[in-house]
Amino acid sequence: MAPIPRMMKAVQIEQTGGTQVLQYKDLVMPTPKDDEVLIKNDFIGLNYIDTYFRTGLYPNPKPMVLGREASGTIAALGSQVPKSLAFSKGDPVVYMGVSAYAEYTACPAEKVMKIPDGITSSDACAAFLQGLTALTLVEETHKVQSGDWVLVLAATGGVGGWLCQLLRAKGAKTIGTVGSQGKVHVAKEQGADVVVVDQSGQGDVLKTVKDCTNGQGVVAVFDGVGKDTFERSLECVARKGTVASFGNASGAVEPFLISKLSAKNAKVARPTLFNYLYTRDEFEQYSAALFKLMMEERFSIRIHETYALKDVARAHTDIESRKTMGKLLLKP
């Protein structure tokens, strides 16, 4: 591999705000700690959570380099990286960490996974965080069974598309919401059985749910939209069902009386992926399951667009418009 340079390009924020706070600039190359690996990033995953850190919805110390996942090759290893991980310089890897909006990232070795032969670096990056999120939602947040009716909001988004494919593979029946008529065919291709166009909350989602379930409601709602849809999600869920609120695309869910759940003995979960993959064993188990789906089950990887890292402001504008379908990637 080429020598590691002293400086690199990265995207840093020094204050919260709109896309104007995203600074594409030169930063000093990070030095990996003893338990870290230095990765030369090939592709960087853009996730909605990145906008939460940028706007201040999720507070974080500044200055901050954004980004939670990327794929690339190992450029250097810390002195105490466990030999059991069998990492070497030049290995193709994908990881979940911090400070991924950069040419190089130092990441704890425990959060790095080798990319198997047969999976490209771009597909690994596009699938990793969102695919793992979807897997843990249907296996841990609510264990979906064959024949279950499930509601997936934003069915053509990154996580939504994975949820639809996973639910189809499980034999569940999926109602998906989309933001425009042009997204309907994509949601159906991904696995949604019934699709509702829900522009600005105007779609008759609750009626569709009741019609499909004989008035019973769905056993689970996977809601990554947040504030604008939460109350409706509670209406759509069946007795003893689960509302999984895993995102805040429309803003954070406002406080509510817990007694509201007693009408149906419903459950509300606010999961985060990292607490499902807390141990190395959990991380390896779910990563292996994801890679198997990609290689053996031929799950589709939909990439909306790959942006140059310097064009990160446009990428943030696009993802916040909620008009994209699939994964947004950045290229250093």
C-alpha positions as a printed NumPy array, in Angstrom:
array([[  0.   ,   0.   ,   0.   ],
       [  1.049,   3.622,  -0.525],
       [  2.614,   5.426,   2.455],
       [  0.128,   6.971,   4.888],
       [  0.038,  10.761,   4.393],
       [  0.277,  13.255,   7.238],
       [ -2.921,  15.125,   6.288],
       [ -6.286,  14.049,   4.899],
       [ -9.572,  15.482,   3.675],
       [-12.547,  15.209,   6.029],
       [-15.922,  16.794,   6.78 ],
       [-16.053,  18.478,  10.178],
       [-18.651,  20.546,  12.02 ],
       [-17.762,  23.128,  14.667],
       [-21.349,  24.141,  15.424],
       [-24.828,  22.797,  14.799],
       [-27.117,  24.033,  12.055],
       [-28.007,  23.552,   8.411],
       [-25.84 ,  22.105,   5.692],
       [-23.715,  25.272,   5.715],
       [-21.951,  24.024,   8.888],
       [-20.451,  21.069,   6.992],
       [-16.79 ,  21.958,   6.414],
       [-14.754,  20.013,   3.85 ],
       [-11.21 ,  20.622,   5.023],
       [ -7.727,  19.284,   5.706],
       [ -7.232,  17.512,   9.031],
       [ -4.306,  15.721,  10.605],
       [ -4.263,  11.978,   9.939],
       [ -5.588,  10.042,  12.974],
       [ -3.193,   7.703,  14.776],
       [ -4.823,   4.398,  15.777],
       [ -4.806,   3.539,  19.468],
       [ -3.479,   0.166,  20.601],
       [ -6.852,  -1.543,  20.084],
       [ -7.756,   0.267,  16.855],
       [ -7.153,  -0.155,  13.143],
       [ -6.628,   2.661,  10.671],
       [ -8.864,   2.27 ,   7.638],
       [ -8.503,   3.969,   4.255],
       [-12.135,   4.585,   3.385],
       [-13.422,   3.599,  -0.058],
       [-17.106,   4.363,   0.567],
       [-18.846,   6.143,   3.435],
       [-22.45 ,   5.468,   4.382],
       [-24.776,   8.445,   4.853],
       [-27.452,   7.782,   7.471],
       [-30.279,   9.945,   8.753],
       [-28.663,   9.947,  12.182],
       [-25.86 ,  12.062,  10.674],
       [-28.352,  14.902,  10.262],
       [-29.351,  14.6  ,  13.931],
       [-25.765,  15.246,  14.999],
       [-25.446,  18.094,  12.489],
       [-28.621,  19.85 ,  13.658],
       [-28.033,  19.236,  17.351],
       [-30.987,  16.902,  17.903],
       [-28.35 ,  14.515,  19.265],
       [-25.85 ,  16.619,  21.242],
       [-22.175,  15.811,  20.786],
       [-18.875,  17.561,  21.565],
       [-17.516,  19.841,  18.844],
       [-15.558,  19.957,  16.618],
       [-16.821,  16.665,  15.249],
       [-16.212,  14.612,  12.132],
       [-19.565,  13.08 ,  11.178],
       [-20.22 ,   9.557,   9.9  ],
       [-21.054,   6.205,  11.5  ],
       [-19.995,   3.612,   8.906],
       [-17.698,   3.053,   5.947],
       [-15.878,   0.387,   3.98 ],
       [-12.272,   0.331,   2.856],
       [ -8.934,  -1.349,   3.498],
       [ -6.814,  -1.639,   6.627],
       [ -3.849,   0.755,   6.437],
       [ -2.36 ,   0.151,   9.913],
       [ -3.039,  -1.854,  13.073],
       [ -2.631,  -0.904,  16.723],
       [ -0.189,  -2.91 ,  18.786],
       [ -2.864,  -4.711,  20.821],
       [ -5.443,  -5.608,  18.184],
       [ -6.516,  -9.16 ,  19.137],
       [ -4.869, -11.812,  16.971],
       [ -8.14 , -13.732,  17.069],
       [ -9.587, -11.136,  14.675],
       [ -6.958, -12.146,  12.081],
       [ -6.67 ,  -8.67 ,  10.574],
       [ -3.812,  -7.749,   8.218],
       [ -2.848,  -4.639,   6.292],
       [ -4.741,  -4.487,   3.027],
       [ -7.754,  -6.475,   4.238],
       [-11.07 ,  -5.246,   2.799],
       [-13.305,  -4.317,   5.73 ],
       [-16.534,  -2.604,   6.699],
       [-17.121,  -1.003,  10.075],
       [-19.448,   0.883,  12.388],
       [-17.826,   3.647,  14.369],
       [-17.436,   7.424,  14.363],
       [-15.629,  10.033,  12.254],
       [-16.253,   8.189,   8.985],
       [-16.609,  11.328,   6.813],
       [-12.902,  11.27 ,   6.037],
       [-10.273,   9.697,   3.82 ],
       [ -9.017,   7.675,   6.812],
       [-10.676,   6.63 ,  10.073],
       [ -9.269,   5.036,  13.23 ],
       [-11.827,   2.542,  14.52 ],
       [-11.896,   0.038,  17.404],
       [-10.959,  -3.321,  15.9  ],
       [-13.926,  -4.962,  17.646],
       [-16.289,  -2.909,  15.441],
       [-14.625,  -3.886,  12.167],
       [-15.631,  -6.844,   9.997],
       [-13.853,  -8.389,   7.021],
       [-15.811,  -8.213,   3.774],
       [-16.3  , -11.739,   2.397],
       [-15.244, -12.645,  -1.115],
       [-18.121, -12.022,  -3.489],
       [-19.323,  -8.772,  -1.868],
       [-18.064,  -5.464,  -3.214],
       [-16.891,  -2.663,  -0.971],
       [-19.725,  -0.399,  -2.128],
       [-22.396,  -3.038,  -1.47 ],
       [-20.927,  -3.85 ,   1.953],
       [-21.075,  -0.189,   2.935],
       [-24.55 ,   0.315,   1.476],
       [-25.941,  -2.687,   3.335],
       [-24.124,  -2.688,   6.639],
       [-25.701,  -0.321,   9.148],
       [-29.164,  -0.272,   7.613],
       [-29.259,  -4.011,   6.929],
       [-28.134,  -4.789,  10.481],
       [-30.719,  -2.355,  11.821],
       [-33.506,  -4.103,   9.907],
       [-32.303,  -7.552,  10.976],
       [-32.281,  -6.668,  14.655],
       [-35.685,  -4.981,  14.393],
       [-37.407,  -8.125,  13.07 ],
       [-35.456, -10.533,  15.278],
       [-35.094,  -8.631,  18.559],
       [-37.404,  -5.629,  18.797],
       [-40.357,  -7.696,  17.607],
       [-39.842, -11.298,  16.516],
       [-41.929, -11.392,  13.355],
       [-43.554, -14.702,  12.372],
       [-44.848, -16.054,   9.087],
       [-48.353, -14.751,   8.378],
       [-48.023, -11.652,  10.577],
       [-49.303,  -8.347,   9.244],
       [-46.678,  -5.624,   9.711],
       [-46.604,  -1.901,   8.892],
       [-43.349,  -0.395,   7.58 ],
       [-43.152,   3.38 ,   7.272],
       [-40.91 ,   4.865,   4.562],
       [-40.77 ,   1.491,   2.829],
       [-38.341,   2.603,   0.113],
       [-35.844,   4.194,   2.487],
       [-32.603,   2.47 ,   3.421],
       [-33.935,   0.576,   6.447],
       [-37.447,   0.333,   5.026],
       [-36.257,  -1.466,   1.904],
       [-34.349,  -3.997,   3.98 ],
       [-37.351,  -4.511,   6.254],
       [-39.607,  -5.266,   3.296],
       [-37.165,  -7.86 ,   1.929],
       [-36.685,  -9.502,   5.319],
       [-40.402,  -9.63 ,   6.054],
       [-41.099, -11.211,   2.667],
       [-38.44 , -13.847,   3.385],
       [-40.114, -14.576,   6.729],
       [-43.513, -15.031,   5.089],
       [-45.013, -11.972,   6.778],
       [-47.474,  -9.643,   5.081],
       [-46.267,  -6.069,   4.77 ],
       [-48.107,  -2.773,   4.408],
       [-45.616,  -0.133,   3.333],
       [-45.974,   3.631,   3.194],
       [-44.197,   5.775,   0.595],
       [-44.038,   9.502,  -0.048],
       [-45.014,   9.553,  -3.721],
       [-46.711,   7.51 ,  -6.422],
       [-43.36 ,   7.03 ,  -8.139],
       [-42.11 ,   4.957,  -5.212],
       [-44.98 ,   2.441,  -5.187],
       [-43.449,  -0.001,  -7.672],
       [-40.12 ,   0.041,  -5.819],
       [-41.8  ,  -0.804,  -2.5  ],
       [-43.611,  -3.717,  -4.146],
       [-40.39 ,  -4.963,  -5.748],
       [-38.747,  -4.897,  -2.313],
       [-41.524,  -7.033,  -0.856],
       [-44.402,  -4.862,   0.325],
       [-47.767,  -6.557,  -0.282],
       [-49.831,  -3.367,   0.054],
       [-48.483,   0.152,  -0.508],
       [-50.056,   3.425,   0.658],
       [-48.962,   6.79 ,  -0.738],
       [-48.715,   8.913,   2.403],
       [-47.777,  12.435,   1.33 ],
       [-47.596,  14.785,   4.334],
       [-49.716,  12.405,   6.382],
       [-52.596,  12.542,   3.88 ],
       [-52.656,   8.832,   2.985],
       [-55.336,   6.691,   4.599],
       [-52.889,   4.399,   6.365],
       [-55.132,   3.512,   9.321],
       [-58.039,   2.537,   7.041],
       [-55.733,   0.349,   4.96 ],
       [-54.412,  -1.373,   8.08 ],
       [-57.921,  -2.069,   9.349],
       [-59.078,  -3.33 ,   5.953],
       [-56.124,  -5.71 ,   5.609],
       [-56.355,  -7.075,   9.156],
       [-60.128,  -7.314,   9.587],
       [-59.976,  -4.448,  12.048],
       [-57.397,  -6.123,  14.29 ],
       [-54.373,  -3.972,  13.483],
       [-50.801,  -4.997,  12.701],
       [-48.646,  -6.972,  15.119],
       [-45.773,  -4.537,  14.652],
       [-45.19 ,  -1.044,  13.314],
       [-41.639,  -0.177,  12.291],
       [-41.634,   3.616,  12.438],
       [-38.511,   5.518,  11.473],
       [-40.411,   8.754,  10.844],
       [-41.019,   9.784,  14.457],
       [-43.027,  12.771,  15.611],
       [-45.483,  13.069,  12.711],
       [-46.531,   9.413,  12.668],
       [-46.183,   8.137,  16.237],
       [-49.795,   8.673,  17.355],
       [-51.069,   7.026,  14.183],
       [-48.698,   4.104,  14.725],
       [-50.313,   3.542,  18.142],
       [-53.7  ,   3.473,  16.419],
       [-52.51 ,   0.974,  13.819],
       [-50.978,  -1.559,  16.195],
       [-52.962,  -4.615,  17.274],
       [-53.698,  -5.774,  20.811],
       [-50.408,  -6.981,  22.356],
       [-48.539,  -5.546,  19.376],
       [-45.345,  -3.504,  19.233],
       [-44.599,  -0.018,  17.958],
       [-40.876,   0.145,  17.21 ],
       [-39.941,   3.82 ,  16.98 ],
       [-36.387,   3.722,  15.648],
       [-35.951,   7.1  ,  13.933],
       [-36.807,  10.796,  14.013],
       [-37.007,  11.831,  10.354],
       [-39.863,  14.248,  11.168],
       [-38.552,  15.164,  14.618],
       [-38.344,  13.502,  18.027],
       [-41.455,  11.819,  19.436],
       [-43.01 ,  14.009,  22.107],
       [-43.605,  12.716,  25.658],
       [-46.825,  10.743,  26.12 ],
       [-48.744,   9.121,  28.958],
       [-47.688,   5.517,  29.371],
       [-51.25 ,   4.658,  30.394],
       [-52.19 ,   5.135,  26.737],
       [-50.691,   1.713,  26.045],
       [-53.116,  -0.096,  28.356],
       [-56.016,   0.124,  25.887],
       [-54.364,  -2.627,  23.806],
       [-51.629,  -3.884,  26.124],
       [-49.356,  -2.493,  23.422],
       [-45.598,  -2.152,  23.705],
       [-43.405,   0.717,  22.552],
       [-39.711,   0.197,  21.899],
       [-37.035,   2.776,  21.108],
       [-34.164,   0.551,  19.978],
       [-30.681,   1.488,  18.853],
       [-28.596,  -0.889,  16.779],
       [-25.467,  -0.59 ,  18.887],
       [-27.162,  -2.053,  21.971],
       [-28.116,  -5.161,  19.984],
       [-24.535,  -5.563,  18.757],
       [-22.829,  -4.723,  22.044],
       [-20.608,  -7.796,  22.188],
       [-18.272,  -9.103,  19.507],
       [-20.278, -12.339,  19.377],
       [-23.481, -10.426,  18.65 ],
       [-21.715,  -8.319,  16.026],
       [-20.3  , -11.387,  14.282],
       [-23.603, -13.285,  14.448],
       [-25.651, -10.56 ,  12.791],
       [-22.926,  -9.597,  10.304],
       [-22.686, -13.222,   9.171],
       [-26.467, -13.36 ,   8.785],
       [-26.433, -10.169,   6.72 ],
       [-23.618, -11.349,   4.442],
       [-25.448, -14.661,   3.919],
       [-28.591, -12.825,   2.827],
       [-26.533, -10.769,   0.381],
       [-24.659, -13.711,  -1.124],
       [-27.085, -16.643,  -0.923],
       [-30.523, -15.046,  -0.855],
       [-29.531, -12.33 ,  -3.335],
       [-31.137,  -9.508,  -1.395],
       [-31.051,  -6.388,  -3.535],
       [-28.785,  -3.489,  -2.585],
       [-30.33 ,  -0.262,  -3.792],
       [-27.908,   2.679,  -3.969],
       [-29.622,   6.003,  -4.589],
       [-26.435,   7.895,  -5.482],
       [-22.719,   8.02 ,  -4.704],
       [-21.611,  11.594,  -3.954],
       [-18.096,  12.99 ,  -3.8  ],
       [-17.228,  13.687,  -0.159],
       [-16.846,  17.381,  -0.982],
       [-20.512,  17.359,  -2.085],
       [-21.723,  16.242,   1.337],
       [-24.025,  19.265,   1.724],
       [-26.013,  18.2  ,  -1.347],
       [-26.223,  14.648,  -0.003],
       [-27.603,  15.908,   3.333],
       [-30.137,  18.076,   1.505],
       [-31.254,  15.086,  -0.557],
       [-31.696,  12.703,   2.382],
       [-33.625,  15.316,   4.368],
       [-35.956,  15.876,   1.41 ],
       [-37.247,  12.314,   1.979],
       [-37.38 ,  11.888,  -1.798],
       [-34.518,   9.416,  -2.037],
       [-34.812,   5.64 ,  -2.437],
       [-32.124,   3.366,  -1.07 ],
       [-28.689,   4.138,   0.287],
       [-26.707,   7.344,  -0.123],
       [-22.93 ,   6.863,  -0.248],
       [-20.019,   9.297,  -0.089],
       [-16.763,   8.74 ,  -1.966],
       [-13.558,  10.296,  -0.526]])
